[in-house]
Coordinates of C-alpha atoms in Angstrom, one line a residue:
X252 CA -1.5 16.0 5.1
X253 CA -2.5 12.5 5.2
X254 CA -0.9 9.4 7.1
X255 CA -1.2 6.3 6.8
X256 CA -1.0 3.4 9.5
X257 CA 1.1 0.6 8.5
X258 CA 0.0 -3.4 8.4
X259 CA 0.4 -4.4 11.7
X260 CA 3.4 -7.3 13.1
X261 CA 2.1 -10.2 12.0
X262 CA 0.5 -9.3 8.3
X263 CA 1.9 -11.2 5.2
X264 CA 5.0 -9.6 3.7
X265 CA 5.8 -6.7 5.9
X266 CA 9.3 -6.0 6.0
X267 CA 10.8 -5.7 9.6
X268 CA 11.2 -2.7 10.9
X269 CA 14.5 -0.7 9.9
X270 CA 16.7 -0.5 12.2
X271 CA 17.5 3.2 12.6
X272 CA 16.1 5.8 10.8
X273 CA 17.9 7.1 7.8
X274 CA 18.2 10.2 9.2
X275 CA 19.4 9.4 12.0
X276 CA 22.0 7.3 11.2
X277 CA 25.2 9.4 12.1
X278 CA 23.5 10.1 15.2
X279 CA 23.3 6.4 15.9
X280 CA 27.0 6.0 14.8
X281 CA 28.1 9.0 17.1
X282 CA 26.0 7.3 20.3
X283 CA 27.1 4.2 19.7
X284 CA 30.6 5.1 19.8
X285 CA 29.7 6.2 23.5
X286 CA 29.2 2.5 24.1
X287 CA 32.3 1.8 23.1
X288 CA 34.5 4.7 24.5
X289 CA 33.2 4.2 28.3
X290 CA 34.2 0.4 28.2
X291 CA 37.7 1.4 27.2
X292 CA 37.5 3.8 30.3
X293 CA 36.0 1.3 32.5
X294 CA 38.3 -1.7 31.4
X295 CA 41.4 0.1 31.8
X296 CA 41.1 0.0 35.9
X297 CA 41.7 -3.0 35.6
X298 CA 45.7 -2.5 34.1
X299 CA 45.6 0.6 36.1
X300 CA 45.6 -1.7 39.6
X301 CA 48.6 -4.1 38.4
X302 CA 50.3 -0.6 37.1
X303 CA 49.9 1.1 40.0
X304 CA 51.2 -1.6 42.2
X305 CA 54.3 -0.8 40.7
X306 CA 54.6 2.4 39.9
X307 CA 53.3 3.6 43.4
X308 CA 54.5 0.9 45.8
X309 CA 50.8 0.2 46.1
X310 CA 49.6 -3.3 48.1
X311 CA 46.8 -4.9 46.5
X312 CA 44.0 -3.8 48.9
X313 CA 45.5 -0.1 48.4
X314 CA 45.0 -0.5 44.4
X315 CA 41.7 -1.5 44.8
X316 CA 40.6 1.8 45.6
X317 CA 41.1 2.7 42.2
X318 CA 37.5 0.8 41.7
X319 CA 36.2 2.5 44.8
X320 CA 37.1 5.7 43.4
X321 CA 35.5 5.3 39.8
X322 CA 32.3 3.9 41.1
X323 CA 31.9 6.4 43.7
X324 CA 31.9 8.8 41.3
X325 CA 29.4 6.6 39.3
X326 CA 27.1 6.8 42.6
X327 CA 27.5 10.2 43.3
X328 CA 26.6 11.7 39.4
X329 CA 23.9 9.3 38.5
X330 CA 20.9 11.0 39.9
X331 CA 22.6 14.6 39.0
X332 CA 23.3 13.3 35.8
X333 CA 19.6 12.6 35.4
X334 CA 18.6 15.7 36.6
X335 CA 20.5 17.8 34.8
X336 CA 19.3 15.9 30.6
X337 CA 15.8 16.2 32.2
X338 CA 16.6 20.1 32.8
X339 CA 19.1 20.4 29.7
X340 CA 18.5 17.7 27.1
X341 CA 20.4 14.8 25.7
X342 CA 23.0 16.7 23.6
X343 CA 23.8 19.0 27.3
X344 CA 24.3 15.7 28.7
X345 CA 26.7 14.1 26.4
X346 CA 28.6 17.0 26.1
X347 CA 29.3 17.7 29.7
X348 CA 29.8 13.7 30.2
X349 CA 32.7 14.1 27.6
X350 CA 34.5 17.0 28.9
X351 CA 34.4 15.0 32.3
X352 CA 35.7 12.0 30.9
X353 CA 38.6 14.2 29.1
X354 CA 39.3 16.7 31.9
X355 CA 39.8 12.9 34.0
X356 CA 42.1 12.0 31.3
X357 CA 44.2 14.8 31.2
X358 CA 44.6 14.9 34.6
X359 CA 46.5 11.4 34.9
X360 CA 49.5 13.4 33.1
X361 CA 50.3 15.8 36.1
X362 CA 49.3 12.8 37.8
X363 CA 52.0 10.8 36.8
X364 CA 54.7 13.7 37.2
X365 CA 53.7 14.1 40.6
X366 CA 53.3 10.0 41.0
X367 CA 50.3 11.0 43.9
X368 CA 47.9 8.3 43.9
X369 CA 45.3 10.6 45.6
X370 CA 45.5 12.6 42.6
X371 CA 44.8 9.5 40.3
X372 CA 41.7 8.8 42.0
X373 CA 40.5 12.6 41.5
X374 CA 41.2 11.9 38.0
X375 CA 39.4 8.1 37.8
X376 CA 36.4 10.2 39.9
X377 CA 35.8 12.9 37.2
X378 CA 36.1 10.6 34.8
X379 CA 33.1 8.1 35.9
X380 CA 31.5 11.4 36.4
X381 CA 31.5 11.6 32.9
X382 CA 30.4 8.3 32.1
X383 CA 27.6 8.9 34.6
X384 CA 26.3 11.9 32.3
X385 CA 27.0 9.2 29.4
X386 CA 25.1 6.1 30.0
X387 CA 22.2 8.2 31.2
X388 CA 21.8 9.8 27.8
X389 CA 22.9 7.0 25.5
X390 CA 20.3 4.1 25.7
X391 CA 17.0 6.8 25.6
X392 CA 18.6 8.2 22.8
X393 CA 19.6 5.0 20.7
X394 CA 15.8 3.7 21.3
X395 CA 14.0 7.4 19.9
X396 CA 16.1 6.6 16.7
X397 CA 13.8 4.5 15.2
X398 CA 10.6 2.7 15.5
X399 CA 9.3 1.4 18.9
X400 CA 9.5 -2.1 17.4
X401 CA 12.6 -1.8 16.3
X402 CA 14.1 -0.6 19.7
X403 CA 15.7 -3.7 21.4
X404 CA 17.3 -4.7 18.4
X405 CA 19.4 -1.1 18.5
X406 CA 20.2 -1.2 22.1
X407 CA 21.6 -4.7 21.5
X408 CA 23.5 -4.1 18.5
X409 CA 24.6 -0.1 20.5
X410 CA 25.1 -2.2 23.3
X411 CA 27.5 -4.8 21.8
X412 CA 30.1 -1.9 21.0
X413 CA 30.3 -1.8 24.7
X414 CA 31.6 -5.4 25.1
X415 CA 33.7 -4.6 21.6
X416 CA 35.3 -1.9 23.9
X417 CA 35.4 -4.5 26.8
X418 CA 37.3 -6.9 24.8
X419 CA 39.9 -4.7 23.5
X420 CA 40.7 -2.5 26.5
X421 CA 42.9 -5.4 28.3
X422 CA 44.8 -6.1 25.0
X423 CA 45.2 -2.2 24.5
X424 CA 45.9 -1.1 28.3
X425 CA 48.4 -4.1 28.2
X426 CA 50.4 -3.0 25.3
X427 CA 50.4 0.3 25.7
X428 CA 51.0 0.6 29.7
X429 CA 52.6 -2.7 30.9
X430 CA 56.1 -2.7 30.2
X431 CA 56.7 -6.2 30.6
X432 CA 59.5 -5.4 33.4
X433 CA 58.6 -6.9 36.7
X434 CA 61.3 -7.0 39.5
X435 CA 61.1 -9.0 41.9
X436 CA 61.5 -8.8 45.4
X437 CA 65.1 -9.9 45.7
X438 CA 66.3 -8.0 42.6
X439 CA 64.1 -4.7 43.8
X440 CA 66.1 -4.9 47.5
X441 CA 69.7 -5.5 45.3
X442 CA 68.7 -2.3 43.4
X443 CA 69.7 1.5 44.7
X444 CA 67.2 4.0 45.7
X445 CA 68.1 5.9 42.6
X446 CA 67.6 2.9 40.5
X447 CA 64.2 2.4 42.4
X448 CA 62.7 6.1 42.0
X449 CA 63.7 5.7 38.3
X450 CA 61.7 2.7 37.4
X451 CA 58.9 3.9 39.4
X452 CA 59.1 6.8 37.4
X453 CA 59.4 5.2 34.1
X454 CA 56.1 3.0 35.2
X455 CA 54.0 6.2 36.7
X456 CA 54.7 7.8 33.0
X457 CA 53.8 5.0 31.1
X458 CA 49.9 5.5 31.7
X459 CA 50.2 9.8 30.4
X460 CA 49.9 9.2 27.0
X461 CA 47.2 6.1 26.5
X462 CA 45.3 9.0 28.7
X463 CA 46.3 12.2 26.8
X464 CA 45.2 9.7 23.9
X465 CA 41.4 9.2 25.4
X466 CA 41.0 13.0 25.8
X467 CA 41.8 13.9 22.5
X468 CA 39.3 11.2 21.1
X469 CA 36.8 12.1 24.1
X470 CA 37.0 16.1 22.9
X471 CA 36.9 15.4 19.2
X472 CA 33.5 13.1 19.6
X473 CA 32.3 16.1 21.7
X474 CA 32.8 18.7 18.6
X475 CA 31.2 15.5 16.6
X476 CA 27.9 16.0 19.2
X477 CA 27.3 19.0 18.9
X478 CA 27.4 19.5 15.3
X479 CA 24.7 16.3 15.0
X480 CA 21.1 15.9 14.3
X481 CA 20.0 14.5 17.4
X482 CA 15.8 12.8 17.6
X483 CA 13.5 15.4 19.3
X484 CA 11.9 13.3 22.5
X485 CA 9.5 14.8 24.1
X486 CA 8.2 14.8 27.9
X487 CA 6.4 16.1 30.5
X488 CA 8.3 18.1 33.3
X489 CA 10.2 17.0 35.6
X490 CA 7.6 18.5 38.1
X491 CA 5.2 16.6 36.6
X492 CA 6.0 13.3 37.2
X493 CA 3.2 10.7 38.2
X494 CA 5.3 8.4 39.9
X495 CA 6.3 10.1 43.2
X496 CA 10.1 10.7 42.3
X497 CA 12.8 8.7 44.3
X498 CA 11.4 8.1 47.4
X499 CA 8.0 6.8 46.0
X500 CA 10.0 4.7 43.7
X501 CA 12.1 3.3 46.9
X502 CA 8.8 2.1 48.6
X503 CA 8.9 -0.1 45.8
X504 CA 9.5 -3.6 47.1
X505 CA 10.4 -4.8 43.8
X506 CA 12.9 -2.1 43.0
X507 CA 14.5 -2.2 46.1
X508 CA 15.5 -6.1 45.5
X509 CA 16.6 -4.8 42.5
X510 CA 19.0 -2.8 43.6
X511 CA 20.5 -5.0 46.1
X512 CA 21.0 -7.8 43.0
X513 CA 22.8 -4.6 41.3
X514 CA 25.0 -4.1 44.0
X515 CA 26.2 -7.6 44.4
X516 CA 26.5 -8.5 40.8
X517 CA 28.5 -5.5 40.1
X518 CA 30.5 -6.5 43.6
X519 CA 31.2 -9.7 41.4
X520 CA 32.0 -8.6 38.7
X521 CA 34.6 -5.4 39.2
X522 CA 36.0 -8.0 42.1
X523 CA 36.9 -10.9 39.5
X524 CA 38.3 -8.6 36.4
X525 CA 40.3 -6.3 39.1
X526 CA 42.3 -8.7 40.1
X527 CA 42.1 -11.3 37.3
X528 CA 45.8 -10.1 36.4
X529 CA 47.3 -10.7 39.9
X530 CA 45.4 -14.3 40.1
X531 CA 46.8 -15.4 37.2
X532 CA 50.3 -14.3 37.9
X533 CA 50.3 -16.2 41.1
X534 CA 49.0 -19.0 39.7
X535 CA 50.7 -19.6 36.6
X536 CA 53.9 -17.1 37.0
X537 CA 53.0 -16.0 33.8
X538 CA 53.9 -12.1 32.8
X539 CA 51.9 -9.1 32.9
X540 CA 51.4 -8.6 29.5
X541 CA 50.4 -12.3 28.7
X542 CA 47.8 -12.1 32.0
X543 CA 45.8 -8.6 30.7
X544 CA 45.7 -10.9 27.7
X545 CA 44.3 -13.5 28.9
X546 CA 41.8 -11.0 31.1
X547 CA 40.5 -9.8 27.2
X548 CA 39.7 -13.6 26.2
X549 CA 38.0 -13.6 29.5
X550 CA 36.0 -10.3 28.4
X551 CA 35.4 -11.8 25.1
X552 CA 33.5 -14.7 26.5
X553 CA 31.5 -12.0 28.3
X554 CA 30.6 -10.6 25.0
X555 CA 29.4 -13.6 24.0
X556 CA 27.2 -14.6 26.5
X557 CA 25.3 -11.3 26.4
X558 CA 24.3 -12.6 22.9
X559 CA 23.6 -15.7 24.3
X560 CA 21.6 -14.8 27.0
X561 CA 19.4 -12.7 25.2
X562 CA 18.8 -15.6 22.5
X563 CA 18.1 -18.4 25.4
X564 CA 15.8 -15.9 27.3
X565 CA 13.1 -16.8 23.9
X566 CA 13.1 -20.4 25.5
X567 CA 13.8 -19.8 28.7
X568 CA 12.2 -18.2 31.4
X569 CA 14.4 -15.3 32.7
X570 CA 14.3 -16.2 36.6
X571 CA 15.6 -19.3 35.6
X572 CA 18.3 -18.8 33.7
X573 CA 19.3 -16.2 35.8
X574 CA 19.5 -18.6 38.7
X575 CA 21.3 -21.4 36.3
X576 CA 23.7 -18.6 35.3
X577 CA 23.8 -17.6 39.2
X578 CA 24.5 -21.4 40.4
X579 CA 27.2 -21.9 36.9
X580 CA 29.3 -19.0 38.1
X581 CA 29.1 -20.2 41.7
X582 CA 30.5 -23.3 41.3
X583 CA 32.7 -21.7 38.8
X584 CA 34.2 -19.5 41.8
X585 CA 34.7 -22.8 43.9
X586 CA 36.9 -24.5 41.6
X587 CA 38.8 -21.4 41.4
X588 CA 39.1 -21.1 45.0
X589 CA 40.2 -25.2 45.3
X590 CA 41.8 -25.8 42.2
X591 CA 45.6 -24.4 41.2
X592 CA 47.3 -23.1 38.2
X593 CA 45.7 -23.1 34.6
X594 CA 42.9 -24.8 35.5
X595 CA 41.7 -22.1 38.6
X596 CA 42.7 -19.2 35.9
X597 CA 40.3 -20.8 33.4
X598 CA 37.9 -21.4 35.6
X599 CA 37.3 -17.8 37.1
X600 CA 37.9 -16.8 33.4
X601 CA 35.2 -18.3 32.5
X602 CA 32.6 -16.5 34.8
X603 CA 32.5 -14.0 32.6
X604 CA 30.2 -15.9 30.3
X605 CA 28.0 -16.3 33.3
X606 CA 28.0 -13.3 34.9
X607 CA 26.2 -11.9 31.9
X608 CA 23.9 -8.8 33.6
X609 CA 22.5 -9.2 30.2
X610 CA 20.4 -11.3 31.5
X611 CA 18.0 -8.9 32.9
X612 CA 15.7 -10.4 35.4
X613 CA 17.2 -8.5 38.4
X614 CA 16.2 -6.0 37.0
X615 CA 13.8 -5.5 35.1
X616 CA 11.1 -7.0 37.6
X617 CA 12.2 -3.4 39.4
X618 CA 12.4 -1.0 36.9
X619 CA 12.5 -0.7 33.3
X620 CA 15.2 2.2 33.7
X621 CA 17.4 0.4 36.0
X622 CA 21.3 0.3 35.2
X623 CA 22.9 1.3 31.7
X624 CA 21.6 -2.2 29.8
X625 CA 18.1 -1.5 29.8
X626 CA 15.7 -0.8 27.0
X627 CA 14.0 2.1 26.4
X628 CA 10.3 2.2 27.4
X629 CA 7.7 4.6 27.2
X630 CA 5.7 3.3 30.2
X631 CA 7.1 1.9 33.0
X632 CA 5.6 -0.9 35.1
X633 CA 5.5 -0.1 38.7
X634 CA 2.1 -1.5 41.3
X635 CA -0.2 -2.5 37.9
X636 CA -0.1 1.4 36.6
X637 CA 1.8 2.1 33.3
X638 CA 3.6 5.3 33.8
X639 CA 5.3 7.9 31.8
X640 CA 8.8 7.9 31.4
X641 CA 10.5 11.1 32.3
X642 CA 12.6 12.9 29.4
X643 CA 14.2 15.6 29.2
X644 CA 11.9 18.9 29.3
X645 CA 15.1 20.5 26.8
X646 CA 14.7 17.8 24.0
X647 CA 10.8 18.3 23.6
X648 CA 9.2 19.9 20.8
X649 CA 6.4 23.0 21.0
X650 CA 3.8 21.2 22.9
X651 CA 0.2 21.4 21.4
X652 CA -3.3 20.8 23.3
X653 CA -3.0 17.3 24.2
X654 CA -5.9 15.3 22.0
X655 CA -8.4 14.3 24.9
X656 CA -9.4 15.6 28.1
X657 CA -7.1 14.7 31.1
X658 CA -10.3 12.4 32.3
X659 CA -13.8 11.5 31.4
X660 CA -14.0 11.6 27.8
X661 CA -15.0 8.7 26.1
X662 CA -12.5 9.6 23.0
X663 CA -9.5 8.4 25.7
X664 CA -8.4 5.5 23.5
X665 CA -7.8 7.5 20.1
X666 CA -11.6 8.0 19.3
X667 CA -11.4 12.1 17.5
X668 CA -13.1 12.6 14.6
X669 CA -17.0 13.3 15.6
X670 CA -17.3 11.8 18.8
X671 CA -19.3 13.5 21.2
X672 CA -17.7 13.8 25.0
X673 CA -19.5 12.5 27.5
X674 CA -18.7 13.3 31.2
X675 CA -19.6 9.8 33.2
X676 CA -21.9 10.4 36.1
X677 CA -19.8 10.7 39.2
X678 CA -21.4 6.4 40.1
X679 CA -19.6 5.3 37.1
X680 CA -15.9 5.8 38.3
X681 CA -12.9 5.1 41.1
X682 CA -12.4 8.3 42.8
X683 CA -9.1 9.3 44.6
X684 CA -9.1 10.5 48.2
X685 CA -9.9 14.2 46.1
X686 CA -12.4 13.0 44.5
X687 CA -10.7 13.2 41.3
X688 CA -12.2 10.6 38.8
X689 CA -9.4 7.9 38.3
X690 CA -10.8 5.0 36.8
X691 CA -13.8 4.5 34.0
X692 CA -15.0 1.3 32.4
X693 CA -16.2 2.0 28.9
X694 CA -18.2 -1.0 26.7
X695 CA -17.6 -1.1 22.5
X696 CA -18.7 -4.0 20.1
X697 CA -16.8 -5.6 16.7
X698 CA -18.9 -5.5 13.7
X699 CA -17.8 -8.7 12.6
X700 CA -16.9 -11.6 15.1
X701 CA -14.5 -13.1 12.0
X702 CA -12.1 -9.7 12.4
X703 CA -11.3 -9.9 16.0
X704 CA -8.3 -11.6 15.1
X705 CA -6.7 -9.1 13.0
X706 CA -7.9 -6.7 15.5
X707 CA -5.9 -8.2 18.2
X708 CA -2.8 -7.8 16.3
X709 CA -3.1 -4.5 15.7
X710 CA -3.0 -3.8 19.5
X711 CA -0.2 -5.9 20.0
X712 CA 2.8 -4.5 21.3
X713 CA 5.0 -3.1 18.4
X714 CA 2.0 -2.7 16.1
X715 CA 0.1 0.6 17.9
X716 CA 2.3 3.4 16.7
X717 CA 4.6 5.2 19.1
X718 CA 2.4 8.7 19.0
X719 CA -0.7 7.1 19.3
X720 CA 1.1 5.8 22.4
X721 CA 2.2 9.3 23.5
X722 CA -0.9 10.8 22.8
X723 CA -2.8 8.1 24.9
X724 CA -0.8 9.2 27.6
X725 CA -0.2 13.2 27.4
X726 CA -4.2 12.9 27.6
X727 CA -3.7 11.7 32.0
X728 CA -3.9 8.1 31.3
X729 CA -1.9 6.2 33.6
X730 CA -3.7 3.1 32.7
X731 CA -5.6 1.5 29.7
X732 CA -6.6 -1.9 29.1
X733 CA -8.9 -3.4 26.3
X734 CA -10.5 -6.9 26.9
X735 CA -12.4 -9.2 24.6
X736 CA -15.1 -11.8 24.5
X737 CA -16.7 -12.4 21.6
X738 CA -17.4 -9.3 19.9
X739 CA -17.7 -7.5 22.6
X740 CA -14.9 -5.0 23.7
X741 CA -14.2 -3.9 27.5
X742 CA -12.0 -0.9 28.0
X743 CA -10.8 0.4 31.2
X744 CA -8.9 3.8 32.1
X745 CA -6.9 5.2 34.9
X746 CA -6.3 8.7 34.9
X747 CA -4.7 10.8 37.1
X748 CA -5.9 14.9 37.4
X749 CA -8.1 17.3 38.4
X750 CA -8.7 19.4 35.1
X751 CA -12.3 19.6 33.4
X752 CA -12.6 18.0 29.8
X753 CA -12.0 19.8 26.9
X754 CA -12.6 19.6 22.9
X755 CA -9.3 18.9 21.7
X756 CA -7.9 17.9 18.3
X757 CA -5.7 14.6 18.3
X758 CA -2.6 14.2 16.4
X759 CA -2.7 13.4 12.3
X760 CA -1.7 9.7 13.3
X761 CA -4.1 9.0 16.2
X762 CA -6.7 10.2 13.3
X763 CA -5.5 7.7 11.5
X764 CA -5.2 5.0 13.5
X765 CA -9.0 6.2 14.3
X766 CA -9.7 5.9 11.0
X767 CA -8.4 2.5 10.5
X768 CA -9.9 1.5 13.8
X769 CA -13.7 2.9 12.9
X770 CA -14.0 -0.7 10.0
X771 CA -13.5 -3.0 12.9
X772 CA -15.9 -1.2 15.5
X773 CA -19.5 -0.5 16.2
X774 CA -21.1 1.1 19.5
X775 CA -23.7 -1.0 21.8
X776 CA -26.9 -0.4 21.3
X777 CA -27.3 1.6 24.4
X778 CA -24.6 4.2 23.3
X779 CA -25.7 7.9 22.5
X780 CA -25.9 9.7 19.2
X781 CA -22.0 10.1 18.5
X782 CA -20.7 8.1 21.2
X783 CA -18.3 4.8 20.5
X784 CA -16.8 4.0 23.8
X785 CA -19.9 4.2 25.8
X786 CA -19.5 4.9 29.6
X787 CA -20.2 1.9 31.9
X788 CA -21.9 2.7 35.3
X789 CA -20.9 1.0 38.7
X790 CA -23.5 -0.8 40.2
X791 CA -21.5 -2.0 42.9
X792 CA -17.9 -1.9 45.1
X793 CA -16.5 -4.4 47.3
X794 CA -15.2 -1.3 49.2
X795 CA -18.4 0.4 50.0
X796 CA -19.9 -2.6 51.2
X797 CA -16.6 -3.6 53.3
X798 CA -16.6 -0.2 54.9
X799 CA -20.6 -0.9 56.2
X800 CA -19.2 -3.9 57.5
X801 CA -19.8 -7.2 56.5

C-alpha cells in the first residue's frame, strides 16, 4: 500500500482542509444535533422558573432551585460520565445520555398531574444527567471527524447549533408553555379556591407536552446513534494514564484557577438568563410571553459574540479581551442595577454579548478539556510535558506493536526504515527517581541550509499528520521538541517507562512522512553506521553539582 504525505499549510495552492470527512458526514449531522438539543433543554429552565411561580405557588428564591437541581446533576454525572465513554465508548455514551434526557422528560408528565415540585427537580436532575453523558462525548467526537487541521473549524460550526438552540428555546418555551394569563394579586385573592386549583392546574399541564415532545425527539436521535458510522478513536487505558488522574490534575495551580473562573462565570450567567423574565416584567410591566421574547434576542446576541470573540481573539490577546469583556459586562450589571425600565432591561440584555465563555482564556491556560466549548486535542499542556489525552479504551481499534521503543531509540521522532537502535549510555539522559531514562538529547543536520524553511513548515502545527502524532506518542513520549540553528537540528525527548527497546515496525504514514523527511536530513559526522538522530551525551547537570554543594 503506499501513502503519500500531503504539501504542508503554507505551500502554494493547497486547498484547506475539508471540513468533515465524507464519510463521516451523517455522523457529524447526528452529533451536531446534540449541540442543539441540550440548549433547548438547558434554555427551557429559564420559562420553567416564571412557569413554576405560577403553577406551584413558587417564590422566586424557591424557583431558582430548578437551576440548582439541573446543575447538580451536571456536577454529579460529569466525572461518571467520563468514566463510563472511557470504559464503553462514545456511541455507550450518547446513548445512555439520551435515554437520560428522555426518561427526564417523560417524567414532567406525572409531574405535572401530581403538581410536586420535588418531583420536577428529579426530572430536571436526570435530565442534566443526560446532558452530562452528552457534552462529554460530543466535542471529542466532532474533532476525530476530520483532519487535525480542520478541528476548530468543526467545533465552532458544531458548536454554533448550541447557541441556534439557545436562541430559539425562549421563543419556543414561551409559546408553547406561557399562556399569557397572569393574575394578579388582587384578582388571585377575588378568585375561589376552586378557581385557584384550576388555573394552577391548567399552568402545571401546560409544560407535559413541550416535554413528551423532547422525549420523542431525544429517543428517535438515540435509534439514529446507534444505527451510525461513528470515527474509531483510539487510546490508551484508562489505567494508563500519564498524568496522575484527578488529584494530580488538582495540584495543578493553573487548573484550579480555572475552575474557580468556571464557577463564577457560569454563576453569572444561569443568574442573569433565570431571572431575565421576572426583571423585565418588573421593570417594564410587559407580559410573559413578550419578556421570554425578549430573553431570546438576548441569547441571540450571545450567539453572536461567540463568533466575535473567536474572530477578535486573531488580534487580540486572549487575557485581554477576556478582562475587556469582564470589565464591559460589569459595568453593564451597574447600569442595570441603577438605571429603570427599558434601559436597565437592555442593559443586562446585553451581557450576553459579553459574557461570551467563548472566549477561552479561563480556561484553556488550565486545561485543554475543560468545560463543553473546548477543542479537541491530542496532547494536553500541563507543567511543560505534552500528555496524552485519555479516550475511550471501547472506541479503539486492534492495537498493534507501537513503532519505537518506549525509550532510548534514536528512531523516537518517526526515523523506521533502516535505522539502527541505539541504547544511550546511561550519562547521556534525565533519570527519574527509578532510574528510568526520561529525557535524551539527540543532534541531526539539514543537507541544505536553503530548505530549512520549508522544513519548518512541515513541523508546524496542522501540517505533521495526526498518526504520525499518535505514533510519536504510543511510543512513551511525553515530550519532544526539535530546535534549529543553522543547519543544525536539536531534538529532545521525554519519555516515561520502564520497558527495554524493541525492533518495531511504524505505521505506513510515519514511513512516509520518514520518507519525505530523509531529502531534508543528513546525520553529523560523528553518527554511527545507520544512525540519523545521533544520541548526545551529558557532560554536565546543574543538579549534581547543586547537590555537592556550591
Amino acid at each position: 500500500m503506499h501513502f503519500e504525505i500531503a504539501e504542508p499549510s503554507g505551500s502554494g495552492g493547497e486547498r484547506p482542509a475539508p471540513l468533515v470527512e465524507r464519510r463521516f458526514l451523517v455522523a457529524f449531522a447526528v452529533v451536531t444535533s446534540l449541540f442543539f438539543m441540550w440548549a433547548i433543554a438547558n434554555n427551557f429552565n429559564d420559562i420553567l422558573i416564571k412557569q413554576f411561580q405560577k403553577a406551584l405557588e413558587l417564590s422566586r428564591m424557591e424557583s431558582g432551585l430548578i437551576q440548582t437541581a439541573f446543575y447538580f446533576g451536571y456536577f454529579t454525572f460529569a466525572l461518571p460520565a467520563g468514566w463510563f465513554i472511557a470504559r464503553r465508548g462514545y456511541k455507550a455514551g450518547i446513548v445512555t445520555g439520551l435515554g437520560l434526557y428522555a426518561v427526564g422528560a417523560l417524567l414532567f408528565w406525572p409531574a405535572a398531574g401530581v403538581r410536586a415540585f420535588g418531583f420536577f427537580l428529579v426530572a430536571l436532575y436526570i435530565i442534566a444527567a443526560g446532558l452530562a453523558f452528552l457534552e462529554t462525548a460530543a466535542n471529542p467526537l466532532i474533532a476525530a471527524m476530520g483532519r487535525e487541521e480542520s478541528a476548530a473549524r468543526r467545533l465552532t460550526f458544531a458548536q454554533s447549533f448550541n447557541g441556534l438552540g439557545g436562541v430559539i428555546a425562549p421563543f419556543m418555551g414561551g409559546a408553547l408553555i406561557f399562556s399569557g394569563i397572569e393574575h394578579s394579586v388582587a384578582e388571585m385573592a377575588a378568585m375561589s379556591p376552586a378557581q385557584i386549583d384550576a388555573y394552577r392546574a391548567a399552568e402545571a399541564v401546560a409544560v407535559r407536552l413541550p416535554y413528551v415532545g423532547l422525549a420523542g425527539v431525544v429517543l428517535l436521535l438515540a435509534v439514529v446513534v446507534m444505527l451510525t458510522r461513528f470515527p474509531v478513536i483510539a487510546e490508551e487505558g484508562a489505567t494508563n494514564q500519564t498524568g496522575g488522574g484527578l488529584g494530580a490534575a488538582l495540584r495543578s495551580a493553573r487548573l484550579r484557577a480555572a475552575i474557580l473562573a468556571q464557577f463564577f462565570y457560569v454563576g453569572a450567567q444561569v443568574t442573569v438568563w433565570s431571572y431575565f423574565i421576572n426583571f423585565a416584567q418588573d421593570q417594564t410591566g410587559v407580559g410573559e410571553k413578550l419578556a421570554a421574547q425578549w430573553l431570546g434576542i438576548s441569547l441571540f446576541l450571545f450567539m453572536i459574540g461567540r463568533f466575535a470573540g473567536a474572530a477578535l481573539m486573531r488580534y487580540v490577546p486572549a487575557p485581554r479581551l477576556l478582562t475587556a469583556y469582564a470589565l464591559i459586562a460589569a459595568v453593564l450589571c451597574g447600569i442595570a442595577m441603577g438605571a429603570g425600565g427599558l434601559v436597565a432591561v437592555v442593559a443586562l440584555g446585553l451581557t450576553s454579548l459579553f459574557i461570551v465563555h467563548h472566549v477561552p482564556d479561563h480556561l484553556h491556560p488550565g486545561s485543554c478539556r475543560t468545560g463543553a466549548e473546548q477543542a479537541d486535542c491530542l496532547f494536553a499542556d500541563r507543567h511543560g510535558d505534552y500528555r496524552r489525552r485519555h479516550l475511550p479504551a471501547a472506541d479503539r481499534p486492534h492495537r498493534r506493536a507501537a513503532p519505537f521503543p518506549a525509550h532510548g531509540d534514536v528512531r523516537a521522532a518517526g526515523l523506521f526504515p533502516g535505522d539502527r537502535m541505539v541504547r544511550p549510555a546511561s550519562d547521556a539522559c534525565v533519570c527519574d527517581g527509578s532510574g528510568v531514562m526520561a529525557r535524551q538529547v539527540y543532534i541531526l543536520d539539514l543537507s541544505d541550509d536553503a530548505l530549512a524553511q520549508e522544513y519548518e513548515r512541515w513541523h508546524q502545527p496542522g501540517n505533521v499528520p495526526a498518526q504520525v502524532l499518535r505514533d510519536i506518542v504510543d511510543a512513551g513520549n511525553t515530550l519532544m521538541e526539535i530546535y534549529r540553528t543553522g543547519d543544525r537540528l536539536v531534538m529532545i525527548t521525554e519519555t516515561a517507562g520502564d520497558a527495554a527497546p524493541k525492533d518495531r515496525t511504524g505505521s505506513v504514514e510515519s514511513q512516509a512522512w520518514e520518507a519525505q523527511m530523509d531529502r531534508f536530513q543528513k546525520p553529523v559526522p560523528s553518527a554511527g553506521d545507520g544512525v540519523k538522530w545521533q544520541p548526545a551525551d551529558r557532560i554536565f547537570t546543574l543538579a549534581d553539582h547543586l547537590k555537592k554543594g556550591v
